[in-house]
CSV table of C-alpha atoms and ligand atoms in Angstrom, one decimal:
chain,number,residue,atom,x,y,z
Y,1,MET,CA,0.1,-0.1,0.1
Y,2,ALA,CA,1.4,3.4,-0.9
Y,3,ASP,CA,2.3,5.8,1.9
Y,4,ALA,CA,-0.4,8.6,2.1
Y,5,ASN,CA,2.4,11.2,1.9
Y,6,SER,CA,3.4,9.9,-1.5
Y,7,ASN,CA,-0.1,10.7,-3.0
Y,8,PRO,CA,0.2,14.2,-4.5
Y,9,MET,CA,-3.6,14.9,-4.2
Y,10,LEU,CA,-3.2,14.6,-0.3
Y,11,GLN,CA,-0.2,16.9,0.0
Y,12,PRO,CA,-0.6,20.4,0.8
Y,13,LEU,CA,-0.4,22.7,-2.1
Y,14,PRO,CA,2.7,24.5,-2.9
Y,15,ASP,CA,3.0,28.2,-2.0
Y,16,GLY,CA,1.3,30.7,-4.4
Y,17,VAL,CA,-1.4,28.0,-5.6
Y,18,VAL,CA,-5.0,29.0,-4.9
Y,19,PRO,CA,-7.1,26.3,-3.7
Y,20,ALA,CA,-9.9,25.0,-6.1
Y,21,GLU,CA,-12.8,26.1,-3.7
Y,22,VAL,CA,-11.4,29.6,-3.6
Y,23,VAL,CA,-11.2,29.7,-7.3
Y,24,ALA,CA,-14.9,28.4,-7.6
Y,25,ARG,CA,-16.0,31.0,-5.3
Y,26,THR,CA,-14.4,33.8,-7.0
Y,27,GLU,CA,-15.7,32.6,-10.3
Y,28,LYS,CA,-19.3,32.5,-9.0
Y,29,ARG,CA,-18.9,35.9,-7.7
Y,30,TRP,CA,-17.8,37.3,-11.1
Y,31,LEU,CA,-20.7,35.4,-12.7
Y,32,ARG,CA,-23.2,37.1,-10.5
Y,33,LEU,CA,-21.6,40.5,-11.1
Y,34,MET,CA,-21.8,39.8,-14.9
Y,35,PHE,CA,-25.6,38.6,-14.8
Y,36,GLY,CA,-26.2,41.5,-12.3
Y,37,THR,CA,-24.9,44.1,-15.0
Y,38,LEU,CA,-26.7,42.4,-17.9
Y,39,VAL,CA,-29.9,42.5,-16.0
Y,40,VAL,CA,-29.3,46.4,-15.2
Y,41,MET,CA,-28.6,46.9,-18.9
Y,42,MET,CA,-31.6,45.1,-20.1
Y,43,VAL,CA,-33.7,47.1,-17.9
Y,44,ILE,CA,-32.2,50.5,-19.0
Y,45,VAL,CA,-32.8,49.4,-22.6
Y,46,VAL,CA,-36.4,48.4,-21.9
Y,47,LEU,CA,-37.2,51.5,-19.8
Y,48,THR,CA,-35.6,54.0,-22.2
Y,49,SER,CA,-37.4,52.4,-25.1
Y,50,ALA,CA,-40.8,52.4,-23.5
Y,51,VAL,CA,-40.5,55.8,-21.7
Y,52,ALA,CA,-38.3,57.9,-24.0
Y,53,ALA,CA,-38.9,56.3,-27.3
Y,54,LEU,CA,-35.1,55.6,-27.6
Y,55,HIS,CA,-34.7,52.8,-30.0
Y,56,PRO,CA,-33.0,52.1,-33.1
Y,57,PRO,CA,-34.8,53.5,-36.2
Y,58,SER,CA,-36.4,50.6,-37.7
Y,59,ASN,CA,-37.9,51.9,-41.0
Y,60,VAL,CA,-36.8,50.0,-44.0
Y,61,GLU,CA,-37.9,51.8,-47.0
Y,62,VAL,CA,-36.0,51.9,-50.2
Y,63,ILE,CA,-35.8,54.6,-52.7
Y,64,GLN,CA,-33.7,55.4,-55.8
Y,65,ALA,CA,-30.8,57.7,-54.7
Y,66,SER,CA,-29.8,58.8,-58.2
Y,67,THR,CA,-33.3,60.2,-59.1
Y,68,LEU,CA,-34.3,61.9,-56.0
Y,69,HIS,CA,-34.1,65.5,-57.7
Y,70,LEU,CA,-36.5,64.3,-60.5
Y,71,GLY,CA,-39.6,64.1,-58.7
Y,72,GLY,CA,-41.5,62.2,-55.9
Y,73,GLU,CA,-41.3,62.8,-52.3
Y,74,PHE,CA,-38.0,64.2,-52.1
Y,75,ALA,CA,-38.2,66.7,-55.1
Y,76,GLU,CA,-36.9,70.1,-53.9
Y,77,SER,CA,-40.3,71.7,-53.8
Y,78,ASN,CA,-41.4,69.1,-51.3
Y,79,LEU,CA,-38.5,69.4,-48.8
Y,80,GLY,CA,-38.9,71.1,-45.4
Y,81,THR,CA,-41.7,71.0,-42.9
Y,82,ALA,CA,-45.1,70.2,-44.1
Y,83,ILE,CA,-48.3,69.9,-41.9
Y,84,GLU,CA,-50.6,66.9,-42.2
Y,85,PRO,CA,-54.1,66.8,-42.1
Y,86,ASP,CA,-54.0,65.3,-38.5
Y,87,GLY,CA,-52.0,68.4,-37.5
Y,88,SER,CA,-48.5,66.5,-37.0
Y,89,ALA,CA,-45.6,67.8,-38.9
Y,90,THR,CA,-43.5,66.0,-41.5
Y,91,VAL,CA,-39.9,67.2,-42.2
Y,92,ARG,CA,-38.3,66.0,-45.4
Y,93,LEU,CA,-34.6,66.4,-45.7
Y,94,ILE,CA,-31.8,65.3,-48.4
Y,95,ALA,CA,-28.3,64.8,-46.9
Y,96,GLU,CA,-25.7,65.1,-49.4
Y,97,GLN,CA,-22.0,65.9,-49.7
Y,98,TYR,CA,-21.6,68.5,-47.8
Y,99,ASP,CA,-24.9,69.9,-46.7
Y,100,PHE,CA,-28.4,69.0,-45.7
Y,101,VAL,CA,-31.2,70.4,-47.9
Y,102,PRO,CA,-32.9,72.5,-46.8
Y,103,HIS,CA,-30.0,73.8,-44.7
Y,104,CYS,CA,-32.4,74.9,-42.0
Y,105,VAL,CA,-35.9,73.6,-40.9
Y,106,GLU,CA,-38.5,75.1,-38.5
Y,107,VAL,CA,-40.8,72.8,-36.7
Y,108,PRO,CA,-43.7,73.8,-34.2
Y,109,VAL,CA,-43.2,73.0,-30.5
Y,110,ASN,CA,-45.6,70.3,-28.7
Y,111,THR,CA,-46.4,68.6,-32.0
Y,112,PRO,CA,-45.7,65.1,-33.3
Y,113,VAL,CA,-42.9,65.5,-35.8
Y,114,ARG,CA,-41.7,62.9,-38.4
Y,115,PHE,CA,-38.4,63.4,-39.8
Y,116,ARG,CA,-38.1,61.7,-43.2
Y,117,ILE,CA,-34.3,61.8,-44.5
Y,118,THR,CA,-32.4,60.2,-47.4
Y,119,SER,CA,-29.2,60.6,-48.7
Y,120,ALA,CA,-28.2,61.5,-52.5
Y,121,ASP,CA,-24.6,60.0,-52.3
Y,122,VAL,CA,-23.0,58.4,-49.2
Y,123,VAL,CA,-23.8,57.5,-45.6
Y,124,HIS,CA,-24.5,60.7,-43.5
Y,125,GLY,CA,-25.6,61.0,-39.9
Y,126,PHE,CA,-28.4,63.0,-38.3
Y,127,LEU,CA,-28.7,63.6,-34.5
Y,128,LEU,CA,-30.5,66.2,-32.4
Y,129,PRO,CA,-28.8,66.2,-29.0
Y,130,HIS,CA,-30.8,65.4,-25.8
Y,131,THR,CA,-33.8,63.9,-28.0
Y,132,ASN,CA,-34.5,60.5,-29.2
Y,133,VAL,CA,-33.5,61.7,-32.7
Y,134,ASN,CA,-30.3,59.8,-34.0
Y,135,THR,CA,-30.2,58.0,-37.2
Y,136,MET,CA,-27.8,57.2,-40.0
Y,137,VAL,CA,-28.8,58.4,-43.4
Y,138,MET,CA,-28.1,55.9,-46.1
Y,139,PRO,CA,-28.4,56.1,-49.9
Y,140,GLY,CA,-31.1,54.0,-51.2
Y,141,PHE,CA,-33.2,54.2,-47.9
Y,142,VAL,CA,-35.5,56.5,-46.3
Y,143,ALA,CA,-34.6,57.0,-42.6
Y,144,GLU,CA,-37.7,58.0,-40.4
Y,145,VAL,CA,-37.7,59.1,-36.9
Y,146,ARG,CA,-40.6,60.2,-34.8
Y,147,THR,CA,-40.3,62.7,-32.0
Y,148,ARG,CA,-41.9,65.5,-30.2
Y,149,PHE,CA,-40.3,68.7,-29.0
Y,150,ASP,CA,-41.8,70.0,-25.7
Y,151,HIS,CA,-39.8,73.5,-25.6
Y,152,VAL,CA,-38.6,75.9,-28.0
Y,153,ALA,CA,-35.1,75.3,-28.9
Y,154,GLU,CA,-32.2,75.6,-31.5
Y,155,TYR,CA,-30.4,72.6,-32.7
Y,156,ALA,CA,-27.1,73.0,-34.6
Y,157,MET,CA,-26.8,69.6,-36.1
Y,158,PRO,CA,-23.4,68.5,-37.6
Y,159,CYS,CA,-23.4,65.5,-39.7
Y,160,HIS,CA,-22.0,62.9,-37.4
Y,161,GLU,CA,-21.1,60.1,-39.9
Y,162,PHE,CA,-17.7,60.7,-41.7
Y,163,CYS,CA,-18.8,61.1,-45.2
Y,164,GLY,CA,-15.7,62.6,-47.0
Y,165,LEU,CA,-13.3,65.6,-47.0
Y,166,GLY,CA,-16.0,68.1,-46.3
Y,167,HIS,CA,-17.7,66.2,-43.4
Y,168,HIS,CA,-16.5,68.7,-40.8
Y,169,ALA,CA,-18.5,71.5,-42.5
Y,170,MET,CA,-21.7,69.6,-43.0
Y,171,TRP,CA,-24.5,70.7,-40.8
Y,172,THR,CA,-28.1,71.6,-40.6
Y,173,HIS,CA,-30.2,73.8,-38.4
Y,174,VAL,CA,-33.4,72.5,-36.6
Y,175,SER,CA,-35.3,75.4,-35.1
Y,176,VAL,CA,-38.3,74.6,-32.7
Y,177,ILE,CA,-40.7,77.6,-32.5
Y,178,ASP,CA,-44.0,78.4,-31.0
Y,179,LYS,CA,-47.1,77.3,-32.9
Y,180,ASN,CA,-48.3,80.6,-33.6
Y,181,SER,CA,-45.0,81.9,-35.3
Y,182,PHE,CA,-44.8,78.6,-37.1
Y,183,ALA,CA,-48.4,79.1,-38.6
Y,184,ASN,CA,-47.5,82.5,-39.8
Y,185,GLN,CA,-44.5,81.3,-41.8
Y,186,GLY,CA,-45.0,80.1,-45.5
Y,187,PRO,CA,-43.2,76.8,-46.7
Y,188,ILE,CA,-40.3,78.8,-48.0
Y,189,GLN,CA,-39.8,80.9,-44.7
Y,190,ARG,CA,-39.8,77.6,-42.8
Y,191,THR,CA,-36.6,76.7,-44.5
Y,192,ARG,CA,-35.0,80.0,-43.8
Y,193,CYS,CA,-35.1,80.3,-40.0
Y,194,GLY,CA,-35.8,84.1,-39.7
Y,195,ARG,CA,-33.3,84.9,-42.3
Y,196,LYS,CA,-34.8,87.4,-44.9
W,201,CUA,CU1,-22.2,64.0,-44.1
W,201,CUA,CU2,-20.5,63.6,-42.6
């Protein structure tokens, strides 16, 4: 019969080797921390989606990028802010190297607003800080984001998707104004933001 001391499993661990129970305990602790973090993040995603309408834009709608200017929804005369029969506002914009058309749009406060944006060339980005509006603008697709502005504000909106050498200078202006001032503006004035 072998001597108990000659069995390596029964001998004390050498210095510096962590016992298996300690390793298992530590791993369980990390596992709990990881699952906890996951749960917290899932709760944040669900809550912001339900309460603040923060979610990835999900509109999948194709459009021919090369013929935008020839007619249809994104013809130049149709761009800017339009009021729908139900009182909501629809804003149509084209993003192209290196500007948004129109360069400025006015929208009424406390009104449901639907942005419909497409690109005439490459991928651009459209984001209004501190709102749920944040979308990529892809050629060949119409990006749609719905929001509502509850106070008068000015948004200087730089393109936030690198789109070429003029990217840094590409921006648009969204001006949220009170309903009366908005009603007094014609479609052209709504794209001038107070400029004569
Ligand atoms: Cu358009 Cu960057």
